[in-house]
Short mmCIF file of C-alpha atoms and ligand atoms in Angstrom, two decimals:
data_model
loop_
_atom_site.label_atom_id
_atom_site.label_comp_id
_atom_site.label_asym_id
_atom_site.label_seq_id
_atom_site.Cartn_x
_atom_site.Cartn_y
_atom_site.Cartn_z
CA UNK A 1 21.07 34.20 97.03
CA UNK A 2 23.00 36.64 99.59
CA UNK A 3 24.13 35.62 102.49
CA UNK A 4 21.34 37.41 104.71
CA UNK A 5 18.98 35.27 102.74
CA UNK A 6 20.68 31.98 103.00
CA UNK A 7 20.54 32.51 106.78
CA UNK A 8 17.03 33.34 106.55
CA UNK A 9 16.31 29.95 104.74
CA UNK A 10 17.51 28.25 107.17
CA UNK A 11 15.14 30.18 109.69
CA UNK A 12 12.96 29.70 108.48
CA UNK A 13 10.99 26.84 110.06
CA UNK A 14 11.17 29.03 112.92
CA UNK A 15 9.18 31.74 111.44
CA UNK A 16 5.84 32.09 113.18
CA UNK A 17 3.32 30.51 110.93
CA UNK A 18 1.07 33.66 111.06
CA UNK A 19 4.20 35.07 109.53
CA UNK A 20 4.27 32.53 106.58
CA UNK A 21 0.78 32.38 105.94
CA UNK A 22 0.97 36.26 105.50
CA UNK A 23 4.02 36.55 102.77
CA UNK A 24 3.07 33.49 101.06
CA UNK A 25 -0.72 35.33 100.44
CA UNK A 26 -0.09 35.87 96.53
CA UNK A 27 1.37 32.36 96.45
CA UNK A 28 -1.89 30.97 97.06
CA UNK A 29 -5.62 31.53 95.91
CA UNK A 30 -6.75 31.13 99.24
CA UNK A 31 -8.32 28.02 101.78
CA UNK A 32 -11.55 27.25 99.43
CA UNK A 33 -12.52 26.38 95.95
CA UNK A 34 -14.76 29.21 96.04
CA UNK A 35 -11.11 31.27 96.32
CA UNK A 36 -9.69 28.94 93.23
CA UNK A 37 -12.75 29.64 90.96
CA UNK A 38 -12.49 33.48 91.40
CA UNK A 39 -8.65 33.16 91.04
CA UNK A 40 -9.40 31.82 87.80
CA UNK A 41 -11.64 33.83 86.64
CA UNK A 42 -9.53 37.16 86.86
CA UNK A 43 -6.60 34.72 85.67
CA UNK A 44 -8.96 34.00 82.29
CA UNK A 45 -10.17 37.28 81.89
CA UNK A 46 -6.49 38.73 81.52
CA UNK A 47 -6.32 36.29 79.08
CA UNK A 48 -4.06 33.45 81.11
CA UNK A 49 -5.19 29.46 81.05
CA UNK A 50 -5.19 28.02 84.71
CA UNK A 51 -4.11 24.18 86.33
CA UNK A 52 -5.83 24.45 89.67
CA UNK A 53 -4.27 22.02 92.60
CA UNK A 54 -5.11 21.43 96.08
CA UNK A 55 -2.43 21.55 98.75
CA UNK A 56 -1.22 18.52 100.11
CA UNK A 57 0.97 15.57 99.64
CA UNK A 58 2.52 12.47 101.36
CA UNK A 59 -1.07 10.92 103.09
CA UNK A 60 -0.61 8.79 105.97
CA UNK A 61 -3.60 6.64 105.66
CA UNK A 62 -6.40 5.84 102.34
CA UNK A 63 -9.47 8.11 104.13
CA UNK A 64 -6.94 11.17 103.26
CA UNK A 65 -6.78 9.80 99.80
CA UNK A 66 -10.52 9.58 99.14
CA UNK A 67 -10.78 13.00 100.26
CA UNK A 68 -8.43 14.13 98.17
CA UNK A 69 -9.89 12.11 94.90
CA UNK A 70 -13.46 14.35 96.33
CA UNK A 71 -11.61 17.39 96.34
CA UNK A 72 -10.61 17.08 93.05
CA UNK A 73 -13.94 15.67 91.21
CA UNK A 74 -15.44 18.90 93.09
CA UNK A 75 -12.60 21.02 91.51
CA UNK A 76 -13.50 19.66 87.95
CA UNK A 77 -17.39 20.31 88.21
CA UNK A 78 -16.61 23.81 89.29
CA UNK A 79 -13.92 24.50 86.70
CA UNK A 80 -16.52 22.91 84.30
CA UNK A 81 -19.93 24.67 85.51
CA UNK A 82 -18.17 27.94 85.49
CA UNK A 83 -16.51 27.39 82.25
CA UNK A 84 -13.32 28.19 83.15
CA UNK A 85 -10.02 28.22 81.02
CA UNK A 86 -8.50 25.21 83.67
CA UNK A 87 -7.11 22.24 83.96
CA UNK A 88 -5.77 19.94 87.22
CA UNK A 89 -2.63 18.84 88.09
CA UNK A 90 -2.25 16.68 91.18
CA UNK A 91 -0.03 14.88 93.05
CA UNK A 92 0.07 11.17 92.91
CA UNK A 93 1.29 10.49 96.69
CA UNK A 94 -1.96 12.45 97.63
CA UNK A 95 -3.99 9.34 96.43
CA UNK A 96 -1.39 7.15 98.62
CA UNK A 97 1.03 6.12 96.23
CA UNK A 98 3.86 5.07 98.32
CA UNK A 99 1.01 3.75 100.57
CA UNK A 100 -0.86 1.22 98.39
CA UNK A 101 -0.26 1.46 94.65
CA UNK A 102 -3.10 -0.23 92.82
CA UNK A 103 -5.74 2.00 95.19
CA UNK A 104 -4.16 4.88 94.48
CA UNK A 105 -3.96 3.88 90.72
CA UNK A 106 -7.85 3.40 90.95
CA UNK A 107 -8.63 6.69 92.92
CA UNK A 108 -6.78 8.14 90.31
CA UNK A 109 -8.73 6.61 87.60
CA UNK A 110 -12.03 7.69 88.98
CA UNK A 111 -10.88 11.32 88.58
CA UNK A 112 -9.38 10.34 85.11
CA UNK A 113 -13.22 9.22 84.24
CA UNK A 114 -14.78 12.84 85.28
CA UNK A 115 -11.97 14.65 84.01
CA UNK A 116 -12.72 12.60 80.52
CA UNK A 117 -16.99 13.31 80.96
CA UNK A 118 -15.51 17.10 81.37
CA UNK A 119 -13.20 17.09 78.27
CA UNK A 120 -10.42 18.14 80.37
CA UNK A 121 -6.94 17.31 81.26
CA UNK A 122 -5.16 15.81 83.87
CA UNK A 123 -1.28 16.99 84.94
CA UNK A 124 0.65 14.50 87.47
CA UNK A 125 2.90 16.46 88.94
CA UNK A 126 6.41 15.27 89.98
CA UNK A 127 7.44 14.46 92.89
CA UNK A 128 10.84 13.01 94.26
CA UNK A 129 12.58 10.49 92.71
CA UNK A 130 10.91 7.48 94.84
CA UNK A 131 7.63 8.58 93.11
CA UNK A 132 9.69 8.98 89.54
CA UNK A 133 9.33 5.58 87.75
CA UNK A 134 5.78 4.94 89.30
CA UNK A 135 4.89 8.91 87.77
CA UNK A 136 5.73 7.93 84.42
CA UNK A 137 4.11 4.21 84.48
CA UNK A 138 0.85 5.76 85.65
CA UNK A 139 1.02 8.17 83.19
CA UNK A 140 1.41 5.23 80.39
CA UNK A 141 -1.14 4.09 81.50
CA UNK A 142 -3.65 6.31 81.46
CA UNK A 143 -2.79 7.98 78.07
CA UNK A 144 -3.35 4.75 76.50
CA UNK A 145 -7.15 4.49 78.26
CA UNK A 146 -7.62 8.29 77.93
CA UNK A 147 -5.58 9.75 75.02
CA UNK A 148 -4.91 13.54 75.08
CA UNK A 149 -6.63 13.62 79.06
CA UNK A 150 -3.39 13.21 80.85
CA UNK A 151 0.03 14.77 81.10
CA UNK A 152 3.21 14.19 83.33
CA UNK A 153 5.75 16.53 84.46
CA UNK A 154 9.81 15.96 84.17
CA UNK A 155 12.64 17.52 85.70
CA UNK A 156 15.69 18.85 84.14
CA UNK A 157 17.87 18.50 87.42
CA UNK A 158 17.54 14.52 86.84
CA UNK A 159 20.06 12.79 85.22
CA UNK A 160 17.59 10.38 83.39
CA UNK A 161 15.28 12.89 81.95
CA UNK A 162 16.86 12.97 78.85
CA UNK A 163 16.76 8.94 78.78
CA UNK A 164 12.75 8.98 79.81
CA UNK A 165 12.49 11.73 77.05
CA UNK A 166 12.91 9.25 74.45
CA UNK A 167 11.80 6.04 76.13
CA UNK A 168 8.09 7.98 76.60
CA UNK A 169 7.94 9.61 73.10
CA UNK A 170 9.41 6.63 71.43
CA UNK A 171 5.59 4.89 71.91
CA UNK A 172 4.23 6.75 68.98
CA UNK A 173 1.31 8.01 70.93
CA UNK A 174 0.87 11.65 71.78
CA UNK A 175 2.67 13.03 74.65
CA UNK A 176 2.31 15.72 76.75
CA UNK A 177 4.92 17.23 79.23
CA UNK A 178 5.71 19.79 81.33
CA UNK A 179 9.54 20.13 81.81
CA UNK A 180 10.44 22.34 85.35
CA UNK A 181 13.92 22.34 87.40
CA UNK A 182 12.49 20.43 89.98
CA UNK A 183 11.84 21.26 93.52
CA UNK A 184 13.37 18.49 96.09
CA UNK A 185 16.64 17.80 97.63
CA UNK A 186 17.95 14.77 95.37
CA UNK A 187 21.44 13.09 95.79
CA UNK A 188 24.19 14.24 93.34
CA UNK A 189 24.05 10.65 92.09
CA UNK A 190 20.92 11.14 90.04
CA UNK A 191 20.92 14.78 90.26
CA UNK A 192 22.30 17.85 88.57
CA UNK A 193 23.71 20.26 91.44
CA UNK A 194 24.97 22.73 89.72
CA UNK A 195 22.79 26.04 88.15
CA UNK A 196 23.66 25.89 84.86
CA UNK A 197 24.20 22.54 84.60
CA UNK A 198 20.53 22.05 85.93
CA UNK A 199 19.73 24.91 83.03
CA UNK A 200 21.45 23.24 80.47
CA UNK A 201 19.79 19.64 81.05
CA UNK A 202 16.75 21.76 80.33
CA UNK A 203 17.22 23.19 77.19
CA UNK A 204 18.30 19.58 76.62
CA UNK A 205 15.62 18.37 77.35
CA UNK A 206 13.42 20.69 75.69
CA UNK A 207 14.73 20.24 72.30
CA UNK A 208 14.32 16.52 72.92
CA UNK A 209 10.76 16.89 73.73
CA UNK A 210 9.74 19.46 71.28
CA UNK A 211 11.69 17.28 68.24
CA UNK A 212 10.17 14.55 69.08
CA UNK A 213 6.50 16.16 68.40
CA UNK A 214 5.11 16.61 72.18
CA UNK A 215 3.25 19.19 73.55
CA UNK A 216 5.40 20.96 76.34
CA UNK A 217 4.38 23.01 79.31
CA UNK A 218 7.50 25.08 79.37
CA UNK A 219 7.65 26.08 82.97
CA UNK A 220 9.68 28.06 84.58
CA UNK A 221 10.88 31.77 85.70
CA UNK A 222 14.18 31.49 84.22
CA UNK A 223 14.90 34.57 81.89
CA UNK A 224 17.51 32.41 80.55
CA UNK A 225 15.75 29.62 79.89
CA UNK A 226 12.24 31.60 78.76
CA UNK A 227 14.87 33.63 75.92
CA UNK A 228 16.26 29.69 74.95
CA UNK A 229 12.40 28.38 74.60
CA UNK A 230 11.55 31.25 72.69
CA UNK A 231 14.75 30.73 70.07
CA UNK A 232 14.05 27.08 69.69
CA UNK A 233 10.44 27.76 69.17
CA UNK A 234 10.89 30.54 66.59
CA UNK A 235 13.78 28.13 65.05
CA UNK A 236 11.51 25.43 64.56
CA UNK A 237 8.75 27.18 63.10
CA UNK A 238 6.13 25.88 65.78
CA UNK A 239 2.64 27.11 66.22
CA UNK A 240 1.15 27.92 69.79
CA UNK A 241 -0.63 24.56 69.72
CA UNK A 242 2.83 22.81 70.38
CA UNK A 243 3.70 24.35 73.56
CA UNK A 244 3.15 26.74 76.36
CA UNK A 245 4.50 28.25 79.36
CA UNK A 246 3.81 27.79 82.42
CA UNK A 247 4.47 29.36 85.49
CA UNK A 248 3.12 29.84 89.66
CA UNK A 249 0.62 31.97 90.67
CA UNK A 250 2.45 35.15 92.26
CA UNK A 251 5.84 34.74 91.01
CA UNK A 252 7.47 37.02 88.51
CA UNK A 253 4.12 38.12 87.05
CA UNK A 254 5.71 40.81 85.05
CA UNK A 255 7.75 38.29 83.23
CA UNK A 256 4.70 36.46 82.91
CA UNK A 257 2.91 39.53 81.39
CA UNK A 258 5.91 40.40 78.55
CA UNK A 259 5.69 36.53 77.31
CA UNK A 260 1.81 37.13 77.09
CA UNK A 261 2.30 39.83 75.03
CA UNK A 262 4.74 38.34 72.88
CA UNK A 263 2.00 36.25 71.54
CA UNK A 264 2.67 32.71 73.48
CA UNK A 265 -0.39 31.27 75.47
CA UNK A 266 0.49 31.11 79.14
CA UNK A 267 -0.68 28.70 81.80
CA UNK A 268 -0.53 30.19 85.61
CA UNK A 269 -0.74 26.89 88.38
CA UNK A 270 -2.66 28.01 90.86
CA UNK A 271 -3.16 25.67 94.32
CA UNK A 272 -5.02 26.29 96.97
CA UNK A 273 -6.55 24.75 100.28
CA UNK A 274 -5.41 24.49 103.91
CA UNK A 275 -2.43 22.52 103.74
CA UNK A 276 -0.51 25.74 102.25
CA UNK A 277 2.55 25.55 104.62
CA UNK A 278 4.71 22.99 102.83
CA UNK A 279 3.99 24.45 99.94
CA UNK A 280 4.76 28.50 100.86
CA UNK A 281 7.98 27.35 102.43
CA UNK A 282 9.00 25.95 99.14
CA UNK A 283 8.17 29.26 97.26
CA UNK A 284 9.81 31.22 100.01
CA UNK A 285 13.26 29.44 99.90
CA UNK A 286 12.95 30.22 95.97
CA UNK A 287 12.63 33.70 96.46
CA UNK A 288 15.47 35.93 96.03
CA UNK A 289 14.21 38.71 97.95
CA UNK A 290 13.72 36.44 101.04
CA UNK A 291 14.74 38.47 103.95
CA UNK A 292 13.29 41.77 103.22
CA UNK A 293 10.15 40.07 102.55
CA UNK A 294 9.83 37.96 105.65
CA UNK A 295 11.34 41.24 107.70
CA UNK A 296 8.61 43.16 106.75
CA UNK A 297 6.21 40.58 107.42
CA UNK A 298 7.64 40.06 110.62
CA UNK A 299 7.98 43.74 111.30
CA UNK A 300 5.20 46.34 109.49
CA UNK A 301 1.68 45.13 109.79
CA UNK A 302 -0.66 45.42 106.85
P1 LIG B 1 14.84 29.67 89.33
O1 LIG B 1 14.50 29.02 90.61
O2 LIG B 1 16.27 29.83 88.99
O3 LIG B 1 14.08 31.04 89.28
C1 LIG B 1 14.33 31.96 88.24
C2 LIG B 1 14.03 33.35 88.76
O4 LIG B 1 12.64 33.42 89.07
C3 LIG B 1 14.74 33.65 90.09
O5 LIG B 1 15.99 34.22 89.89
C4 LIG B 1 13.78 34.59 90.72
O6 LIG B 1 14.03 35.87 90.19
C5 LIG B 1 12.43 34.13 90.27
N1 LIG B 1 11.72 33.29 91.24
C6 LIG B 1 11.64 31.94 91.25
N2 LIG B 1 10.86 31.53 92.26
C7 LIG B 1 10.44 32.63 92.91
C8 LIG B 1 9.59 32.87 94.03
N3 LIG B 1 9.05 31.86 94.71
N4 LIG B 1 9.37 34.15 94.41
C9 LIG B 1 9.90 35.18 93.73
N5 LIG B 1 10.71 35.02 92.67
C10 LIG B 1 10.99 33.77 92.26
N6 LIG B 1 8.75 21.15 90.51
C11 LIG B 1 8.71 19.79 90.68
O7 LIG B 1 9.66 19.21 91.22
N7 LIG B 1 7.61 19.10 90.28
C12 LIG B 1 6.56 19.67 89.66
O8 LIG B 1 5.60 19.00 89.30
C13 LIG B 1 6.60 21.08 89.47
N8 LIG B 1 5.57 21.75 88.87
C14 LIG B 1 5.71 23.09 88.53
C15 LIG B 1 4.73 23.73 87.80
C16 LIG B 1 4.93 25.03 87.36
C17 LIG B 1 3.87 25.70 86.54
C18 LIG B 1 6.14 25.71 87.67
C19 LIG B 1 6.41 27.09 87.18
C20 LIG B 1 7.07 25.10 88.46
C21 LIG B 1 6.89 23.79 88.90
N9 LIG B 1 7.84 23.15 89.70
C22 LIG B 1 7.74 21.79 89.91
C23 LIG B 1 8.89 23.94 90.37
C24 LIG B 1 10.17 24.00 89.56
O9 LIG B 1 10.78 22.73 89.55
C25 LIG B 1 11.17 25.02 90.12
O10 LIG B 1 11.49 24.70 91.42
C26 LIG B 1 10.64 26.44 90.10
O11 LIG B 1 9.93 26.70 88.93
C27 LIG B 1 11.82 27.41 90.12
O12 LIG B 1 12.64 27.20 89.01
P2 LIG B 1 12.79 28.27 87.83
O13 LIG B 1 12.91 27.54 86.54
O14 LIG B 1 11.71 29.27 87.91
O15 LIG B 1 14.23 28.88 88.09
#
């Protein structure tokens, strides 16, 4: 990232919101499920699968919780009634894990029960490392009540990945990951800091999952690390039932096109909702082409 761009990271919390909301548009299906479902749709009929997720993390209190258990049983009927090609992935701290465990463990389980009546699949997404142990126990947990329903997500810029890699896989019951960088600021304790260091931990990491027979979400943007998956793939002979790729709705969508067409199924994560702030910053720091994006948005109306 240039130097115009680093400064415009750091900017930007003072970027008018109007301004986010409008460059992080194809970040985002929109405010309302209604905006998911027809996301999806065009997603499916180009031939791409779908995890929907609703915006929002970190609730202060258990009535945010609940609501965000009902926003996700209503996500599953409508992914089911309009048979969609989509599954969820959520965020445990959105049921109040740091709050109050064992409640958030059971608002959890009441959307592991529809998503089970639905025959569909449930991805916890990862969040920082506070969250990391209490990820993977929940996810233990619920594969062994709902085998082949639930999936967790890893990230290659933690220095234990490798370790949980084998401790999970080790159980003999079928696993299901999605391996990504990962997103949040972590300490260079437990943390990779470096690039290709982070890179390397995930090819790592991705041999260790795929030899030890789990399904992977391979998701990322990474040319480098898309041409490594495809190697190790082709190397070890696997069919497209073993693994797919993943990647976020409005982000390199021509890569995301070529590895279509190169025969692997692809899986585009697709939130939406009105908490889409935290969530377009994040995308917008990622973005290479930062500053002429948020100039123009700032600059040339639409
Ligand atoms: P990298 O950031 O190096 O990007 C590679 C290239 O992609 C860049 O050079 C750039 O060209 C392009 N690019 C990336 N982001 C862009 C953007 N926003 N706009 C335009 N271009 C962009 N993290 C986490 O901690 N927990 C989780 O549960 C998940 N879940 C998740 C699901 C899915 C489907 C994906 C794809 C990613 C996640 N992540 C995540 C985020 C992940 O950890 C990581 O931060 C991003 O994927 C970016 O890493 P890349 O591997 O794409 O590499």
């Amino acid at each position: 990232m240039g130097l115009i761009d680093q400064f415009v990271v750091k900017t930007l919390p003072f970027v008018p919101r109007a301004v986010v909301a409008r460059i992080s548009k194809p970040y985002i299906a929109g405010d309302h499920l209604a905006a998911a479902v027809e996301c999806v749709q065009a997603l499916n009929l180009k031939g791409f699968r779908a995890t929907i997720d609703i915006l929002g993390e970190f609730v202060t209190n258990f009535d945010q919780a609940v609501e965000s258990q009902k926003g996700y049983l209503e996500v599953l009927d409508a992914i089911h009634e309009n048979g969609l090609d989509s599954n969820i992935s959520v965020k445990p701290t959105s049921f109040g894990l740091l709050l109050d465990r064992e409640k958030a463990e059971k608002l959890l389980d009441g959307i592991m029960q529809k998503v089970n009546s639905h025959q569909n699949f449930m991805r916890l997404d990862m969040e920082d490392s506070p969250c990391t142990t209490m990820t993977i126990q929940l996810y233990e947990k619920f594969r062994q009540e709902y085998p082949g329903r639930v999936g967790v997500v890893l990230q290659s810029y933690l220095r234990r990945t490798v370790g949980d890699i084998k401790q999970i896989t080790e159980k003999g019951v079928p696993t299901n990951f999605r391996l990504c960088k990962g997103i949040y600021v972590e300490p260079e304790k437990i943390a990779f800091k470096e690039y290709q260091a982070v890179r390397d931990n995930y090819v790592r990491s991705l041999e260790a999952m795929l030899k030890a027979g789990a399904f992977v979400g391979i998701a990322t943007h990474d040319d480098y690390l898309v041409d490594q998956a495809e190697k190790m793939i082709q190397k070890m002979g696997l069919s497209p039932d073993k693994y797919e790729f993943q990647m976020l709705l409005g982000v390199r969508e021509r890569l995301r096109d070529q590895i279509k067409e190169r025969g692997h199924n692809v899986r585009i994560y697709v939130p939406f909702g009105k908490d889409w702030y935290g969530y377009s910053i994040r995308r917008l720091k990622e973005n290479p082409a930062l500053a002429g994006t948020v100039f123009k948005a700032m600059f040339i109306k639409n």
